[in-house]
Tab-separated table of C-alpha atoms in Angstrom:
chain	number	residue	atom	x	y	z
D	16	UNK	CA	0.000	0.000	0.000
D	17	UNK	CA	1.718	3.176	-1.156
D	18	UNK	CA	0.732	6.183	0.924
D	19	UNK	CA	0.291	9.556	-0.714
D	20	UNK	CA	-0.249	11.838	2.244
D	21	UNK	CA	2.343	13.768	4.201
D	22	UNK	CA	2.936	12.027	7.484
D	23	UNK	CA	1.638	13.532	10.706
D	24	UNK	CA	2.827	13.034	14.235
D	25	UNK	CA	-0.483	11.439	15.212
D	26	UNK	CA	-0.199	8.803	12.472
D	27	UNK	CA	3.422	8.002	11.753
D	28	UNK	CA	6.471	7.304	13.856
D	29	UNK	CA	9.928	8.791	13.327
D	30	UNK	CA	11.866	6.800	10.750
D	31	UNK	CA	8.882	5.851	8.623
D	32	UNK	CA	8.613	7.002	5.010
D	33	UNK	CA	6.742	10.286	4.990
D	34	UNK	CA	5.320	10.490	1.463
D	35	UNK	CA	4.406	8.336	-1.485
D	36	UNK	CA	6.813	10.317	-3.666
D	37	UNK	CA	9.757	9.292	-1.469
D	38	UNK	CA	8.775	5.628	-1.593
D	39	UNK	CA	8.117	5.835	-5.324
D	40	UNK	CA	11.620	7.162	-5.911
D	41	UNK	CA	13.105	4.347	-3.862
D	42	UNK	CA	11.150	1.721	-5.797
D	43	UNK	CA	12.063	3.371	-9.083
D	44	UNK	CA	15.736	2.621	-8.324
D	45	UNK	CA	15.047	-1.128	-8.630
D	46	UNK	CA	17.269	-2.624	-11.373
D	47	UNK	CA	15.526	-4.033	-14.466
D	48	UNK	CA	15.128	-7.752	-15.030
D	49	UNK	CA	16.405	-9.673	-18.055
D	50	UNK	CA	12.903	-9.353	-19.516
D	51	UNK	CA	12.588	-5.617	-19.023
D	52	UNK	CA	11.502	-3.198	-16.275
D	53	UNK	CA	10.586	-4.650	-12.897
D	54	UNK	CA	6.837	-4.801	-12.328
D	55	UNK	CA	5.337	-3.623	-9.045
D	56	UNK	CA	1.791	-4.793	-8.431
D	57	UNK	CA	-0.176	-2.272	-6.358
D	58	UNK	CA	-3.588	-3.179	-4.975
D	59	UNK	CA	-6.148	-0.380	-4.625
D	60	UNK	CA	-3.740	2.529	-4.522
D	61	UNK	CA	-5.166	5.301	-2.361
D	62	UNK	CA	-4.698	8.154	-4.838
D	63	UNK	CA	-4.521	7.360	-8.542
D	64	UNK	CA	-2.191	10.282	-9.262
D	65	UNK	CA	0.496	8.521	-7.224
D	66	UNK	CA	1.259	6.329	-10.253
D	67	UNK	CA	2.838	9.361	-11.923
D	68	UNK	CA	5.459	9.560	-9.174
D	69	UNK	CA	7.213	6.470	-10.552
D	70	UNK	CA	10.043	6.793	-13.067
D	71	UNK	CA	10.206	4.933	-16.355
D	72	UNK	CA	12.730	2.432	-14.987
D	73	UNK	CA	9.955	0.336	-13.402
D	74	UNK	CA	6.427	-0.640	-14.382
D	75	UNK	CA	3.714	0.030	-11.741
D	76	UNK	CA	0.719	-2.249	-12.290
D	77	UNK	CA	-2.460	-1.014	-10.619
D	78	UNK	CA	-5.059	-3.632	-9.781
D	79	UNK	CA	-7.744	-4.297	-7.183
D	80	UNK	CA	-8.511	-6.839	-4.485
D	81	UNK	CA	-12.245	-6.100	-4.724
D	82	UNK	CA	-12.869	-9.339	-6.727
D	83	UNK	CA	-11.873	-11.249	-3.560
D	84	UNK	CA	-14.577	-9.408	-1.671
D	85	UNK	CA	-17.127	-9.981	-4.437
D	86	UNK	CA	-16.456	-13.695	-4.207
D	87	UNK	CA	-17.032	-13.512	-0.453
D	88	UNK	CA	-20.385	-11.820	-1.029
D	89	UNK	CA	-21.432	-14.505	-3.499
D	90	UNK	CA	-20.568	-17.340	-1.113
D	91	UNK	CA	-20.852	-16.346	2.549
D	92	UNK	CA	-23.645	-13.834	1.975
D	93	UNK	CA	-25.535	-15.552	-0.807
D	94	UNK	CA	-29.294	-15.175	-0.435
D	95	UNK	CA	-29.090	-11.996	1.662
D	96	UNK	CA	-30.519	-8.673	0.520
D	97	UNK	CA	-27.293	-6.731	0.101
D	98	UNK	CA	-26.396	-3.137	-0.669
D	99	UNK	CA	-23.046	-1.433	-1.220
D	100	UNK	CA	-22.340	1.933	0.398
D	101	UNK	CA	-19.470	4.352	-0.164
D	102	UNK	CA	-18.231	6.848	2.442
D	103	UNK	CA	-17.743	9.553	-0.200
D	104	UNK	CA	-18.147	10.295	-3.901
D	105	UNK	CA	-14.524	9.386	-4.580
D	106	UNK	CA	-14.991	5.806	-3.415
D	107	UNK	CA	-18.089	5.481	-5.593
D	108	UNK	CA	-16.216	6.731	-8.652
D	109	UNK	CA	-13.488	4.133	-8.079
D	110	UNK	CA	-15.530	1.095	-7.134
D	111	UNK	CA	-19.145	1.843	-8.015
D	112	UNK	CA	-19.100	0.399	-11.536
D	113	UNK	CA	-17.782	-2.945	-10.229
D	114	UNK	CA	-20.674	-3.449	-7.839
D	115	UNK	CA	-23.269	-1.930	-10.149
D	116	UNK	CA	-22.257	-4.423	-12.833
D	117	UNK	CA	-22.648	-7.212	-10.260
D	118	UNK	CA	-26.222	-6.059	-9.620
D	119	UNK	CA	-25.934	-4.568	-6.144
D	120	UNK	CA	-27.846	-1.382	-5.225
D	121	UNK	CA	-25.514	1.518	-4.459
D	122	UNK	CA	-25.673	3.991	-1.581
D	123	UNK	CA	-23.497	7.081	-1.184
D	124	UNK	CA	-22.719	8.933	2.035
D	125	UNK	CA	-21.377	12.480	1.781
D	126	UNK	CA	-20.267	15.143	4.220
D	127	UNK	CA	-22.542	18.185	4.001
D	128	UNK	CA	-22.646	21.491	5.818
D	129	UNK	CA	-25.405	21.836	8.412
D	130	UNK	CA	-25.140	25.349	9.791
D	131	UNK	CA	-21.623	25.634	11.189
D	132	UNK	CA	-21.145	21.877	11.306
D	133	UNK	CA	-20.261	19.285	8.688
D	134	UNK	CA	-22.415	16.175	8.962
D	135	UNK	CA	-22.470	12.925	7.022
D	136	UNK	CA	-25.734	12.192	5.232
D	137	UNK	CA	-26.963	9.632	2.727
D	138	UNK	CA	-27.152	11.475	-0.588
D	139	UNK	CA	-27.911	8.567	-2.913
D	140	UNK	CA	-29.716	5.235	-2.577
D	141	UNK	CA	-31.903	3.644	0.082
D	142	UNK	CA	-30.425	1.241	2.676
D	143	UNK	CA	-33.770	0.264	4.229
D	144	UNK	CA	-34.057	-3.480	4.828
D	145	UNK	CA	-30.601	-4.261	3.404
D	146	UNK	CA	-27.424	-5.720	4.797
D	147	UNK	CA	-25.190	-2.845	3.703
D	148	UNK	CA	-21.437	-3.150	3.152
D	149	UNK	CA	-19.404	0.058	3.300
D	150	UNK	CA	-16.546	-0.190	0.786
D	151	UNK	CA	-13.337	1.848	0.728
D	152	UNK	CA	-9.701	1.316	-0.226
D	153	UNK	CA	-8.247	1.719	3.266
D	154	UNK	CA	-9.210	2.231	6.892
D	155	UNK	CA	-7.261	4.593	9.112
D	156	UNK	CA	-8.931	5.582	12.389
D	157	UNK	CA	-12.290	4.243	11.236
D	158	UNK	CA	-14.130	7.392	12.265
D	159	UNK	CA	-15.733	7.931	8.860
D	160	UNK	CA	-16.888	4.322	8.599
D	161	UNK	CA	-18.411	4.400	12.062
D	162	UNK	CA	-20.245	7.628	11.204
D	163	UNK	CA	-21.524	5.963	8.013
D	164	UNK	CA	-22.652	2.986	10.084
D	165	UNK	CA	-24.904	5.170	12.225
D	166	UNK	CA	-26.280	7.053	9.211
D	167	UNK	CA	-27.197	3.802	7.472
D	168	UNK	CA	-28.830	2.300	10.549
D	169	UNK	CA	-30.800	5.501	11.091
D	170	UNK	CA	-32.179	5.125	7.560
D	171	UNK	CA	-33.359	1.582	8.141
D	172	UNK	CA	-30.446	-0.678	7.190
D	173	UNK	CA	-30.971	-4.152	8.605
D	174	UNK	CA	-27.264	-4.677	9.291
D	175	UNK	CA	-24.065	-2.864	8.370
D	176	UNK	CA	-20.682	-4.388	7.541
D	177	UNK	CA	-17.554	-3.031	5.867
D	178	UNK	CA	-14.781	-3.972	3.454
D	179	UNK	CA	-11.405	-2.331	2.945
D	180	UNK	CA	-8.377	-3.680	1.124
D	181	UNK	CA	-5.843	-2.081	3.479
D	182	UNK	CA	-6.406	-2.072	7.219
D	183	UNK	CA	-3.875	0.542	8.350
D	184	UNK	CA	-5.220	1.207	11.870
D	185	UNK	CA	-2.513	3.505	13.332
D	186	UNK	CA	-2.248	3.570	17.123
D	187	UNK	CA	-4.411	0.402	17.374
D	188	UNK	CA	-7.431	2.329	16.119
D	189	UNK	CA	-9.005	-1.014	15.186
D	190	UNK	CA	-10.116	-1.211	18.812
D	191	UNK	CA	-12.801	1.407	18.083
D	192	UNK	CA	-14.626	-1.177	15.965
D	193	UNK	CA	-15.241	-3.466	18.936
D	194	UNK	CA	-18.822	-2.872	19.963
D	195	UNK	CA	-19.359	-0.190	17.304
D	196	UNK	CA	-22.192	-2.176	15.748
D	197	UNK	CA	-20.663	-3.698	12.619
D	198	UNK	CA	-21.850	-7.190	11.728
D	199	UNK	CA	-18.559	-7.913	9.931
D	200	UNK	CA	-15.456	-6.003	8.837
D	201	UNK	CA	-13.447	-7.572	6.029
D	202	UNK	CA	-9.864	-6.531	5.286
D	203	UNK	CA	-7.065	-8.253	3.398
D	204	UNK	CA	-3.621	-9.133	4.702
D	205	UNK	CA	-1.714	-6.533	2.651
D	206	UNK	CA	-0.425	-5.289	6.018
D	207	UNK	CA	0.404	-8.669	7.632
D	208	UNK	CA	1.272	-7.439	11.109
D	209	UNK	CA	-2.057	-5.666	11.522
D	210	UNK	CA	-4.024	-8.474	9.896
D	211	UNK	CA	-2.519	-10.986	12.320
D	212	UNK	CA	-3.748	-8.979	15.298
D	213	UNK	CA	-7.218	-7.958	14.142
D	214	UNK	CA	-7.964	-11.310	12.536
D	215	UNK	CA	-8.506	-12.778	15.983
D	216	UNK	CA	-10.857	-9.986	17.033
D	217	UNK	CA	-14.575	-9.744	16.151
D	218	UNK	CA	-16.016	-8.304	13.957
D	219	UNK	CA	-12.911	-8.602	11.744
D	220	UNK	CA	-12.251	-11.271	9.144
D	221	UNK	CA	-9.089	-11.271	7.032
D	222	UNK	CA	-9.145	-12.238	3.355
D	223	UNK	CA	-5.950	-13.750	1.944
D	224	UNK	CA	-4.493	-11.558	-0.815
D	225	UNK	CA	-2.468	-14.459	-2.287
D	226	UNK	CA	-5.178	-15.636	-4.768
D	227	UNK	CA	-5.363	-12.119	-6.220
D	228	UNK	CA	-1.571	-12.023	-6.644
D	229	UNK	CA	-1.618	-15.465	-8.255
D	230	UNK	CA	-4.388	-14.404	-10.653
D	231	UNK	CA	-2.443	-11.315	-11.668
D	232	UNK	CA	0.767	-13.286	-12.304
D	233	UNK	CA	-1.043	-15.930	-14.387
D	234	UNK	CA	-2.816	-13.274	-16.444
D	235	UNK	CA	0.362	-11.295	-17.078
D	236	UNK	CA	2.212	-14.435	-18.207
D	237	UNK	CA	-0.556	-15.699	-20.505
């Protein structure tokens, strides 16, 4: 997971890479292989413009782990009345077409100004009677997802779960999900240390990223 935000004291520790540009430059120094530039497979990059930070000496390959989650919906949650929610318009633009093509109703939550305050409201779709899954590329503190959870329940959602490819959870912020009201929170193991800890804690379930890597390698070699 390549980060594209400047680090802050509340999120990052001294010695960690501060920006995506710095990491991109380091990766761009990777020597080429006998078959050409080294390929770096990046799952659900947080900001698409980050791909332009890489130099021509390597080949960044942007892909998504969302198909793993779709497969989980089709198996574990088959027969349920499901809906897919996004915590902002950006997430809908990135992932909405995937779920719309799969036939799931879409719901969008957006932050709007209410007097002097900014509140999160449902601006598109109807969650009433559905098991709604909030989908985003990464989870940091989880504050936005928890706010979305309450907004969806207030509008009649039967249950609310979440999916994110990258569970970052700085400062053990995953603890805020315990008792928050989520039926399930799916993440992948792109950050193994975090996945190992939260995977043993309800409501989390960790999806193995290995099948997605294998699928990408087979497709690129075919």
